[in-house]
Amino acid sequence: MNRAKFVIVLGLFAALMILSACDALGVPMLAPPTPFPTSTPFALGAPTSIASKCVPHTPQALKPSNLVAELIMAEGAGANGEPVNRTGEFLARETIHAIVGIKNAPANTKIRAVFYALDAGNATQCNVKLGESEQSASGSRYLDFALAPANDKPWLLGKYRVEIFVNGALDHVANFVVVTQKQVH
């Protein structure tokens, strides 16, 4: 083979390798990478789960008001409503606190929290509304929306959600789980 043919063959081989690596031929060389799991403080995910029979709950579209600075799930609230022990996991007999930090809210702003069991008790509770509460507020401060187990009946293990509304519009959503034992972080 003469030198010119060798350079052409070598060039074609290099071009083919580059196109294959870039998936330009539509045939991936390797399986697509598995995305890394993301870690969020309120990520859904029971410690062990079996395929759910619950239809996923889809809240209405968010319409952020810019009056809610943060929504924090916590084990409790301090004297000024500030979150105590932030968590996304609760035990079956714990009171659940959704702490809403408002910022520069005008007088008589209506903040409402609605709690749902999304998939709890081996699908015995699918998308069940557990309770709601509304507070009128103004300025910049924390509001504590607490939900305790009713009549000393513990929460069922599973996935839950709280939706925060500002003047009737869905503003923030947080997911949390009820577990038998909290993970050490």
Short mmCIF file of C-alpha atoms in Angstrom, two decimals:
data_model
loop_
_atom_site.label_atom_id
_atom_site.label_comp_id
_atom_site.label_asym_id
_atom_site.label_seq_id
_atom_site.Cartn_x
_atom_site.Cartn_y
_atom_site.Cartn_z
CA MET A 1 0.00 0.00 0.00
CA ASN A 2 1.44 3.34 -0.92
CA ARG A 3 1.80 6.22 1.54
CA ALA A 4 -1.21 8.25 0.18
CA LYS A 5 -3.61 5.30 0.55
CA PHE A 6 -2.30 4.62 4.05
CA VAL A 7 -2.95 8.25 5.11
CA ILE A 8 -6.49 8.12 3.64
CA VAL A 9 -7.32 4.81 5.37
CA LEU A 10 -5.86 6.09 8.64
CA GLY A 11 -7.90 9.32 8.31
CA LEU A 12 -11.12 7.40 7.61
CA PHE A 13 -10.47 5.11 10.57
CA ALA A 14 -9.89 8.11 12.88
CA ALA A 15 -13.07 9.82 11.60
CA LEU A 16 -15.08 6.64 12.17
CA MET A 17 -13.75 6.34 15.73
CA ILE A 18 -14.63 9.99 16.49
CA LEU A 19 -18.14 9.63 15.02
CA SER A 20 -18.71 6.42 16.98
CA ALA A 21 -17.56 7.99 20.22
CA CYS A 22 -19.89 10.96 19.66
CA ASP A 23 -22.81 8.67 18.79
CA ALA A 24 -23.13 10.42 15.44
CA LEU A 25 -24.02 7.12 13.81
CA GLY A 26 -26.96 6.64 16.18
CA VAL A 27 -25.48 3.51 17.71
CA PRO A 28 -24.13 4.10 21.19
CA MET A 29 -20.83 2.40 21.96
CA LEU A 30 -21.76 1.96 25.62
CA ALA A 31 -24.97 1.85 27.58
CA PRO A 32 -26.10 5.31 28.67
CA PRO A 33 -24.79 6.26 32.09
CA THR A 34 -27.02 5.73 35.08
CA PRO A 35 -27.80 9.11 36.61
CA PHE A 36 -26.46 9.69 40.08
CA PRO A 37 -29.15 9.85 42.74
CA THR A 38 -29.81 13.34 43.99
CA SER A 39 -29.97 14.03 47.66
CA THR A 40 -32.56 16.48 48.91
CA PRO A 41 -33.71 17.01 52.44
CA PHE A 42 -37.28 16.02 51.57
CA ALA A 43 -36.71 13.33 48.98
CA LEU A 44 -39.38 10.67 48.69
CA GLY A 45 -38.26 7.17 49.32
CA ALA A 46 -39.35 4.80 51.98
CA PRO A 47 -36.53 2.71 53.45
CA THR A 48 -37.94 -0.34 51.71
CA SER A 49 -40.73 -0.21 49.23
CA ILE A 50 -42.68 -2.58 47.07
CA ALA A 51 -44.36 -1.47 43.88
CA SER A 52 -47.15 0.86 44.89
CA LYS A 53 -50.79 0.46 43.97
CA CYS A 54 -51.36 4.19 44.52
CA VAL A 55 -51.81 6.50 41.58
CA PRO A 56 -49.27 9.34 41.94
CA HIS A 57 -50.65 12.57 43.42
CA THR A 58 -50.13 15.48 41.06
CA PRO A 59 -50.61 18.88 42.68
CA GLN A 60 -51.73 21.86 40.67
CA ALA A 61 -49.00 24.01 39.12
CA LEU A 62 -46.93 26.10 41.50
CA LYS A 63 -47.48 29.86 41.46
CA PRO A 64 -44.68 31.21 43.67
CA SER A 65 -45.67 34.47 45.36
CA ASN A 66 -42.14 35.36 46.50
CA LEU A 67 -43.65 35.79 49.98
CA VAL A 68 -42.55 32.31 51.10
CA ALA A 69 -38.79 32.37 51.61
CA GLU A 70 -38.58 28.72 52.67
CA LEU A 71 -40.55 25.63 53.64
CA ILE A 72 -38.82 23.44 56.20
CA MET A 73 -39.97 20.11 57.61
CA ALA A 74 -38.92 19.79 61.26
CA GLU A 75 -39.43 17.82 64.45
CA GLY A 76 -40.50 20.95 66.30
CA ALA A 77 -40.69 24.73 66.40
CA GLY A 78 -38.91 27.18 68.67
CA ALA A 79 -40.42 30.07 70.62
CA ASN A 80 -40.50 32.25 67.49
CA GLY A 81 -41.68 29.45 65.22
CA GLU A 82 -38.19 28.72 63.89
CA PRO A 83 -37.52 25.09 62.87
CA VAL A 84 -36.05 22.71 65.45
CA ASN A 85 -34.29 19.61 64.07
CA ARG A 86 -34.87 19.79 60.32
CA THR A 87 -35.81 16.44 58.84
CA GLY A 88 -37.59 14.70 56.00
CA GLU A 89 -38.25 11.61 58.15
CA PHE A 90 -40.74 11.28 60.98
CA LEU A 91 -41.56 8.45 63.35
CA ALA A 92 -45.10 7.10 63.55
CA ARG A 93 -45.99 8.92 66.79
CA GLU A 94 -44.25 12.24 66.08
CA THR A 95 -45.96 15.54 65.39
CA ILE A 96 -45.07 16.77 61.91
CA HIS A 97 -44.08 20.42 61.63
CA ALA A 98 -44.11 22.30 58.32
CA ILE A 99 -42.35 25.58 59.07
CA VAL A 100 -43.04 28.35 56.55
CA GLY A 101 -40.65 31.29 56.50
CA ILE A 102 -42.44 34.33 55.08
CA LYS A 103 -40.71 37.48 53.88
CA ASN A 104 -42.26 40.94 53.48
CA ALA A 105 -45.81 39.59 53.44
CA PRO A 106 -48.47 42.33 53.33
CA ALA A 107 -51.10 42.51 56.07
CA ASN A 108 -53.72 39.73 56.11
CA THR A 109 -51.78 37.39 53.82
CA LYS A 110 -53.47 33.98 54.05
CA ILE A 111 -51.06 31.05 54.37
CA ARG A 112 -52.63 27.57 54.30
CA ALA A 113 -51.01 24.16 54.75
CA VAL A 114 -52.67 20.97 53.48
CA PHE A 115 -51.20 17.61 54.51
CA TYR A 116 -51.65 14.42 52.44
CA ALA A 117 -50.79 10.74 52.82
CA LEU A 118 -49.56 9.91 49.31
CA ASP A 119 -48.77 6.22 49.72
CA ALA A 120 -49.01 4.96 53.28
CA GLY A 121 -49.84 1.71 55.01
CA ASN A 122 -49.12 -0.58 52.05
CA ALA A 123 -51.41 1.47 49.81
CA THR A 124 -54.28 1.59 52.30
CA GLN A 125 -54.02 5.37 52.17
CA CYS A 126 -53.54 6.75 48.66
CA ASN A 127 -53.61 10.52 48.24
CA VAL A 128 -55.72 11.03 51.37
CA LYS A 129 -56.09 14.53 52.78
CA LEU A 130 -55.12 14.37 56.46
CA GLY A 131 -55.78 17.92 57.53
CA GLU A 132 -55.31 21.58 56.82
CA SER A 133 -54.78 24.80 58.68
CA GLU A 134 -54.71 28.49 57.72
CA GLN A 135 -53.03 31.47 59.33
CA SER A 136 -53.19 35.18 58.51
CA ALA A 137 -49.78 36.79 58.69
CA SER A 138 -47.71 39.79 57.70
CA GLY A 139 -44.07 40.82 57.71
CA SER A 140 -41.12 38.46 57.88
CA ARG A 141 -41.29 35.53 60.32
CA TYR A 142 -41.84 31.81 60.70
CA LEU A 143 -45.25 30.12 60.79
CA ASP A 144 -45.57 26.64 62.29
CA PHE A 145 -48.14 24.29 60.78
CA ALA A 146 -48.19 21.19 62.99
CA LEU A 147 -50.05 17.94 62.43
CA ALA A 148 -50.19 15.37 65.23
CA PRO A 149 -51.47 11.80 65.02
CA ALA A 150 -55.20 11.75 65.83
CA ASN A 151 -56.45 10.04 69.00
CA ASP A 152 -53.07 8.50 69.72
CA LYS A 153 -53.29 6.57 66.45
CA PRO A 154 -49.81 6.49 64.86
CA TRP A 155 -49.07 7.56 61.31
CA LEU A 156 -48.87 4.74 58.79
CA LEU A 157 -45.44 4.12 57.30
CA GLY A 158 -45.04 5.64 53.86
CA LYS A 159 -44.87 8.78 51.75
CA TYR A 160 -46.51 12.09 52.62
CA ARG A 161 -46.70 15.66 51.31
CA VAL A 162 -47.57 19.12 52.54
CA GLU A 163 -48.76 21.81 50.13
CA ILE A 164 -48.48 25.49 51.08
CA PHE A 165 -50.93 27.98 49.59
CA VAL A 166 -50.58 31.77 49.66
CA ASN A 167 -53.87 33.62 49.22
CA GLY A 168 -55.36 30.49 47.62
CA ALA A 169 -52.53 29.77 45.12
CA LEU A 170 -50.20 26.77 45.51
CA ASP A 171 -46.80 28.23 46.42
CA HIS A 172 -44.56 25.47 47.81
CA VAL A 173 -44.60 21.67 48.22
CA ALA A 174 -42.52 19.43 50.50
CA ASN A 175 -42.43 15.65 50.58
CA PHE A 176 -41.56 13.61 53.67
CA VAL A 177 -41.73 10.03 54.89
CA VAL A 178 -42.87 8.22 58.02
CA VAL A 179 -40.40 5.49 58.95
CA THR A 180 -39.83 2.95 61.72
CA GLN A 181 -36.31 4.24 62.35
CA LYS A 182 -34.63 7.45 61.23
CA GLN A 183 -31.43 7.27 59.22
CA VAL A 184 -28.35 8.82 60.78
CA HIS A 185 -27.02 11.52 58.46
#
